[in-house]
XYZ file of C-alpha atoms in Angstrom:
416
model
C 10.568 -4.834 -114.344
C 8.798 -7.891 -113.238
C 6.052 -7.012 -111.014
C 6.497 -3.103 -111.272
C 6.395 -3.325 -115.207
C 3.930 -0.385 -115.305
C 6.127 2.095 -113.879
C 7.576 2.363 -117.309
C 5.070 5.000 -117.991
C 5.476 8.050 -116.760
C 1.799 9.247 -116.666
C 1.149 5.586 -114.383
C 4.378 6.831 -112.182
C 2.837 10.792 -111.886
C -0.954 9.265 -111.345
C 0.902 6.392 -108.754
C 2.904 9.078 -106.436
C 0.110 11.412 -106.066
C -2.555 8.716 -105.572
C -0.496 7.244 -102.948
C -0.490 10.222 -100.940
C -4.415 10.594 -101.013
C -4.970 7.115 -100.264
C -2.916 7.579 -97.213
C -5.362 10.345 -96.384
C -8.351 8.165 -97.010
C -7.024 5.472 -94.731
C -6.602 8.000 -91.806
C -9.867 9.168 -92.535
C -11.615 5.788 -92.226
C -10.375 4.668 -89.026
C -10.678 8.406 -87.248
C -14.607 7.975 -88.620
C -15.144 4.539 -87.094
C -13.758 5.599 -83.808
C -15.360 9.110 -83.604
C -18.951 7.021 -83.973
C -17.945 4.001 -82.102
C -16.380 5.891 -78.880
C -17.065 9.566 -78.793
C -20.688 9.713 -80.621
C -21.985 6.325 -79.016
C -21.579 4.192 -76.345
C -19.859 1.377 -78.501
C -22.556 0.914 -80.792
C -21.303 -1.273 -83.604
C -24.820 -0.781 -85.500
C -24.384 2.598 -85.557
C -20.972 2.135 -87.351
C -22.916 -0.218 -89.882
C -25.383 2.292 -90.945
C -22.653 4.736 -91.194
C -21.123 2.338 -93.828
C -24.675 1.492 -95.046
C -24.949 5.097 -96.355
C -21.213 5.456 -97.329
C -21.286 2.331 -99.955
C -25.208 2.295 -100.665
C -24.523 5.225 -103.355
C -22.782 2.411 -105.178
C -26.006 0.580 -105.878
C -27.932 3.593 -105.692
C -26.405 5.398 -108.392
C -25.477 2.418 -110.779
C -26.661 3.264 -113.790
C -25.513 6.940 -114.029
C -21.620 6.378 -112.433
C -20.797 3.490 -115.294
C -22.426 6.000 -118.318
C -20.452 8.724 -117.142
C -17.168 6.412 -116.847
C -17.960 5.481 -120.082
C -18.947 8.671 -122.035
C -17.290 11.681 -120.334
C -13.672 12.833 -120.660
C -12.235 10.456 -117.574
C -9.572 12.850 -116.341
C -12.052 15.711 -115.959
C -14.553 13.738 -114.268
C -11.832 12.611 -111.582
C -10.577 16.272 -110.801
C -14.400 17.202 -109.762
C -14.706 13.918 -108.196
C -11.538 13.917 -106.030
C -11.961 17.798 -105.536
C -15.700 17.115 -104.091
C -14.591 14.619 -101.712
C -11.634 17.381 -100.634
C -14.349 19.820 -99.795
C -16.437 17.208 -97.681
C -13.462 15.645 -95.955
C -11.960 19.447 -94.767
C -16.098 20.601 -93.740
C -16.247 17.190 -91.372
C -12.812 17.738 -89.951
C -14.048 21.532 -89.347
C -17.195 20.070 -87.291
C -15.410 18.122 -85.124
C -12.498 20.442 -84.353
C -14.834 23.163 -83.497
C -16.845 20.332 -81.254
C -19.818 20.430 -83.107
C -20.375 17.314 -84.611
C -23.312 15.266 -84.391
C -24.101 11.621 -85.132
C -27.079 13.125 -87.984
C -23.974 15.114 -89.633
C -21.593 12.250 -89.834
C -24.572 10.000 -91.210
C -24.943 13.356 -94.024
C -21.229 13.450 -94.874
C -21.053 9.472 -94.997
C -23.687 9.793 -97.548
C -22.270 12.690 -99.768
C -18.808 11.485 -99.372
C -20.107 7.971 -100.907
C -21.802 9.765 -103.752
C -19.067 11.469 -104.860
C -17.143 8.149 -104.818
C -19.567 6.192 -106.675
C -18.794 8.117 -109.698
C -15.149 8.353 -109.036
C -14.996 4.469 -108.533
C -15.741 3.201 -112.106
C -13.440 5.653 -113.881
C -10.635 5.350 -111.326
C -10.529 1.869 -112.193
C -10.902 1.452 -115.740
C -8.563 4.833 -116.142
C -5.379 2.777 -115.407
C -6.391 1.447 -119.042
C -5.683 4.506 -120.412
C -2.475 4.936 -118.496
C -0.729 1.658 -119.478
C -2.694 0.128 -122.131
C -4.372 -3.665 -122.254
C -0.832 -4.967 -122.474
C 0.189 -4.243 -118.529
C -3.867 -3.333 -117.211
C -3.414 -6.505 -114.962
C -0.157 -5.430 -113.351
C -1.260 -1.724 -113.177
C -4.525 -3.060 -111.356
C -2.438 -4.530 -109.042
C -0.054 -2.184 -108.458
C -2.965 0.017 -107.918
C -3.752 -1.844 -104.536
C -0.411 -2.448 -103.672
C -0.672 1.561 -103.154
C -3.745 1.262 -101.499
C -3.169 -1.182 -99.172
C 0.553 0.073 -98.611
C -1.229 3.316 -97.550
C -3.467 0.974 -95.403
C -0.431 -0.171 -93.872
C 0.548 3.938 -92.896
C -3.062 5.457 -92.619
C -4.346 3.741 -89.643
C -1.493 4.010 -87.706
C -1.436 7.760 -88.024
C -4.880 8.092 -87.549
C -4.839 6.319 -84.012
C -1.162 8.552 -83.210
C -3.788 11.793 -84.374
C -6.592 10.702 -82.742
C -4.568 10.054 -79.255
C -2.580 13.309 -79.554
C -4.948 15.994 -81.390
C -8.200 14.635 -81.840
C -10.188 13.058 -84.527
C -10.792 16.075 -86.595
C -7.643 16.979 -87.608
C -7.383 13.252 -89.029
C -10.452 14.605 -91.411
C -8.704 17.896 -92.104
C -5.711 16.056 -92.868
C -7.588 13.731 -95.535
C -8.930 16.708 -97.074
C -5.405 18.244 -97.762
C -4.229 14.772 -99.325
C -6.382 14.998 -102.171
C -3.925 17.830 -103.486
C -1.295 15.647 -104.491
C -4.063 13.746 -106.496
C -5.651 16.650 -108.019
C -2.036 18.067 -109.016
C -0.785 14.703 -110.405
C -4.087 14.598 -112.851
C -3.142 17.879 -114.344
C 0.507 16.952 -114.895
C -0.207 13.351 -116.837
C 1.008 13.810 -120.472
C -2.483 13.983 -122.645
C -0.592 12.646 -125.837
C 0.680 9.273 -124.004
C -2.788 8.581 -122.708
C -3.931 4.937 -124.452
C -7.806 6.547 -124.697
C -10.090 4.032 -125.410
C -13.324 4.934 -127.345
C -16.130 6.711 -125.579
C -19.507 5.025 -125.458
C -21.983 6.583 -128.226
C -24.807 8.795 -127.080
C -28.311 6.598 -127.772
C -31.366 5.664 -126.326
C -30.992 2.411 -123.640
C -26.981 3.529 -122.724
C -28.322 3.572 -118.884
C -29.393 -0.398 -119.240
C -27.020 -1.413 -121.856
C -24.442 -2.453 -119.057
C -26.812 -5.160 -117.533
C -28.210 -6.659 -120.662
C -24.468 -6.849 -121.250
C -23.821 -8.727 -118.226
C -26.713 -10.702 -118.577
C -25.862 -12.321 -121.509
C -22.268 -13.526 -120.025
C -22.574 -16.360 -117.132
C -19.309 -15.806 -116.294
C -19.468 -11.973 -115.548
C -22.796 -13.198 -113.691
C -20.822 -15.731 -111.312
C -18.112 -13.262 -110.363
C -20.665 -10.988 -109.389
C -22.248 -13.289 -107.189
C -19.472 -14.297 -105.591
C -18.756 -10.366 -105.357
C -22.317 -9.852 -103.657
C -21.668 -12.838 -100.808
C -18.117 -11.280 -99.552
C -18.573 -7.638 -100.416
C -21.990 -7.762 -98.216
C -21.216 -10.289 -95.098
C -17.392 -10.206 -95.535
C -15.745 -7.084 -96.342
C -16.944 -5.289 -93.062
C -13.635 -4.919 -91.567
C -14.553 -1.146 -89.932
C -17.137 -3.495 -87.734
C -15.003 -6.834 -87.522
C -11.316 -4.734 -86.698
C -13.060 -2.151 -84.441
C -15.665 -4.170 -81.950
C -12.850 -7.099 -81.263
C -10.121 -4.327 -80.109
C -12.736 -2.489 -78.145
C -14.979 -4.995 -76.655
C -12.766 -8.164 -76.779
C -9.244 -7.075 -76.356
C -10.114 -3.772 -74.794
C -7.001 -1.536 -76.529
C -6.700 2.360 -77.316
C -7.240 4.052 -80.478
C -3.678 3.219 -81.231
C -3.992 -0.468 -80.646
C -6.867 -0.199 -82.855
C -5.057 1.629 -85.544
C -2.244 -1.043 -85.444
C -4.517 -3.936 -86.389
C -5.596 -2.055 -89.986
C -2.144 -1.356 -90.270
C -1.087 -5.116 -89.693
C -4.114 -6.345 -91.948
C -2.426 -4.088 -94.610
C 0.363 -6.064 -94.462
C -1.408 -8.952 -95.775
C -3.496 -7.220 -98.618
C -0.058 -4.914 -99.695
C 0.957 -8.933 -100.173
C -2.104 -10.419 -101.796
C -1.376 -6.900 -104.399
C 2.438 -7.837 -104.958
C 1.442 -11.518 -105.464
C -1.010 -10.723 -107.989
C 1.466 -8.043 -109.859
C 3.594 -10.929 -110.784
C 0.811 -12.730 -112.651
C 0.620 -12.078 -116.648
C -3.353 -12.872 -116.864
C -5.560 -13.591 -113.840
C -7.282 -16.885 -113.637
C -10.558 -17.680 -112.084
C -8.880 -20.598 -109.987
C -7.353 -18.047 -108.417
C -10.594 -15.727 -107.855
C -12.046 -19.558 -106.154
C -9.260 -20.150 -104.358
C -9.297 -16.452 -102.808
C -12.859 -16.597 -101.489
C -12.048 -19.903 -99.700
C -8.872 -18.684 -98.006
C -10.795 -15.602 -97.062
C -13.637 -17.577 -95.334
C -10.852 -19.881 -93.380
C -9.202 -16.728 -92.086
C -12.116 -15.089 -90.794
C -12.845 -18.187 -89.405
C -9.424 -17.891 -87.165
C -10.133 -14.883 -86.823
C -13.274 -15.260 -85.041
C -11.911 -18.179 -82.608
C -8.169 -16.400 -82.185
C -7.564 -16.298 -78.296
C -5.104 -13.335 -78.026
C -4.300 -9.783 -79.665
C -1.647 -11.086 -81.811
C -3.160 -14.130 -82.832
C -5.992 -12.184 -84.051
C -3.832 -10.012 -86.321
C -2.109 -12.894 -87.467
C -5.197 -13.920 -89.129
C -5.655 -10.710 -90.482
C -2.871 -10.965 -92.582
C -4.103 -14.082 -94.039
C -7.512 -12.492 -94.487
C -5.715 -9.354 -95.990
C -3.665 -11.628 -98.814
C -6.847 -13.700 -99.459
C -8.642 -10.773 -99.594
C -6.850 -8.811 -102.502
C -6.658 -12.429 -104.294
C -10.047 -12.206 -104.536
C -10.812 -8.520 -105.917
C -8.158 -7.926 -107.579
C -8.492 -11.424 -109.493
C -12.305 -9.989 -110.165
C -11.069 -6.709 -110.920
C -8.399 -7.772 -113.794
C -10.917 -10.308 -114.929
C -14.067 -8.424 -115.674
C -12.120 -5.862 -117.245
C -10.158 -7.764 -120.020
C -12.926 -9.919 -121.221
C -15.429 -6.401 -121.561
C -15.431 -4.167 -124.587
C -13.204 -0.933 -123.660
C -16.856 1.064 -124.385
C -18.816 -0.999 -122.287
C -15.840 -1.120 -119.080
C -17.270 2.193 -117.148
C -20.674 0.040 -117.163
C -19.329 -3.335 -116.493
C -16.686 -2.070 -113.401
C -19.545 0.447 -112.102
C -21.860 -2.667 -111.778
C -18.736 -4.719 -110.465
C -18.529 -2.258 -108.035
C -22.013 -1.225 -106.948
C -22.746 -5.335 -106.553
C -19.323 -5.320 -104.099
C -20.144 -2.375 -102.263
C -23.550 -1.707 -102.806
C -24.709 -4.671 -100.693
C -22.895 -2.864 -97.732
C -26.604 -1.025 -96.303
C -28.038 -4.625 -95.936
C -24.384 -6.545 -94.811
C -23.085 -3.885 -92.512
C -25.955 -3.329 -89.981
C -26.558 -7.140 -90.152
C -23.086 -7.629 -89.205
C -23.275 -4.777 -86.340
C -26.184 -6.470 -84.933
C -24.571 -9.705 -85.097
C -21.376 -7.937 -83.052
C -23.796 -6.292 -80.729
C -26.553 -8.799 -79.637
C -24.130 -11.849 -80.114
C -20.783 -10.745 -79.729
C -17.779 -9.545 -82.786
C -16.837 -13.313 -82.685
C -19.889 -14.487 -84.256
C -19.923 -11.165 -86.723
C -16.708 -12.560 -88.011
C -18.260 -16.081 -88.492
C -20.981 -14.206 -90.859
C -17.656 -12.850 -92.890
C -16.647 -16.539 -92.670
C -19.630 -18.169 -94.039
C -19.604 -15.554 -97.051
C -16.460 -16.899 -98.136
C -17.477 -20.291 -98.257
C -20.612 -19.703 -99.903
C -18.567 -17.990 -102.723
C -16.135 -20.660 -102.939
C -18.864 -22.925 -103.493
C -20.329 -20.794 -106.444
C -16.615 -20.454 -107.494
C -15.628 -24.357 -107.734
C -19.661 -25.015 -109.574
C -18.561 -22.172 -112.215
C -15.354 -24.053 -112.677
C -17.076 -27.600 -112.669
C -19.191 -26.381 -115.249
C -16.603 -24.779 -117.572
C -18.332 -21.541 -117.326
C -15.070 -19.621 -116.405
C -14.352 -20.486 -120.242
C -16.360 -17.617 -121.012
C -13.799 -15.015 -119.889
C -11.300 -16.701 -121.779
C -13.428 -16.572 -125.194
C -14.422 -12.978 -124.888
C -10.305 -11.563 -123.771
C -9.318 -9.146 -125.613
C -5.962 -9.504 -127.252
C -3.615 -6.090 -126.191
C -3.138 -3.555 -128.928
C 0.488 -3.366 -130.601
C -0.111 0.300 -130.201
C -2.313 2.830 -127.958
C -5.196 4.065 -129.323
C -5.229 7.595 -129.737
C -8.348 10.191 -129.385
């Protein structure tokens, strides 16, 4: 089976099918939301797009102790049903406001924060849930295939969104995303409970909220990964700002041209995900290398003289970004005790995305006052800085801590 070995699991196939449909809807909404703010509710204000991003990703850091604890203590399938249902309702409500023509900027701010809150509780459980679907033996492969699905949807979603915006309007893109959640909700209901590789739930005890912080504080390898994630996540993963401002202000294309750029970048991210799916185990060297290539790709995009050369640079950025994020995910999960995974992954997501309220407004400010190309230069610097941290970690041998803590895959699946 090679790169697709996780698909041998019936539960994983069911989950992957529903998640793929929902992922397409997510990318449709992300593209439409950025376009709505940039061209309808403001006059090409990249700073405002940055504020919306900050409100949407800020809850990842704001609710950090509770999101990880919920993933470790609660029934993961029931929690996913609750979070996915909440996001469906929010997407439908924003769609109705937009279709009826009454949407205002403050409402987009509010919905971005509420959607981000639901996503903050959804993300750590969704990332650790794959271990219940396939077990530890195929965990790294399942993580890579999840990213492949997400980025295949990233190829389709922005193009569909651009077409929808140009033909029927932005509000219908939001409504379509709301309906797409039905697919993942059905898949969660169809999973075979008896075939799940259930991990132990964390015991209820005092200090549970801070236990994840103490666990990471004792692990230099995890600290190094989190520093690298903070640098790239805060200052580098601001693609809605980078791509939208370059499309509108530099290349002067319409919604379809903007959506095409996002889809082209997804070719790179999907390629990176498939490359990672072939690897049996993640390596720290790939993490450091991904950060370095990410920085180089952003620099090439910043100096690209034309639309298509910029698009080509986005492919390089996509491959590097997926190599970096997937490797960090697999490294942290496989070297963490099962009962701690939810809290450690919540901390990972909080660091990677929680810095967005800092980085996105900065990227928007730089794009507004110095130009989109300089904003991409900030992203390039983040990749180089993360690569330096990675090189230091390798030189000092700190990365070997992950090998010491890595768990052997269980011979038999754990049962509830």
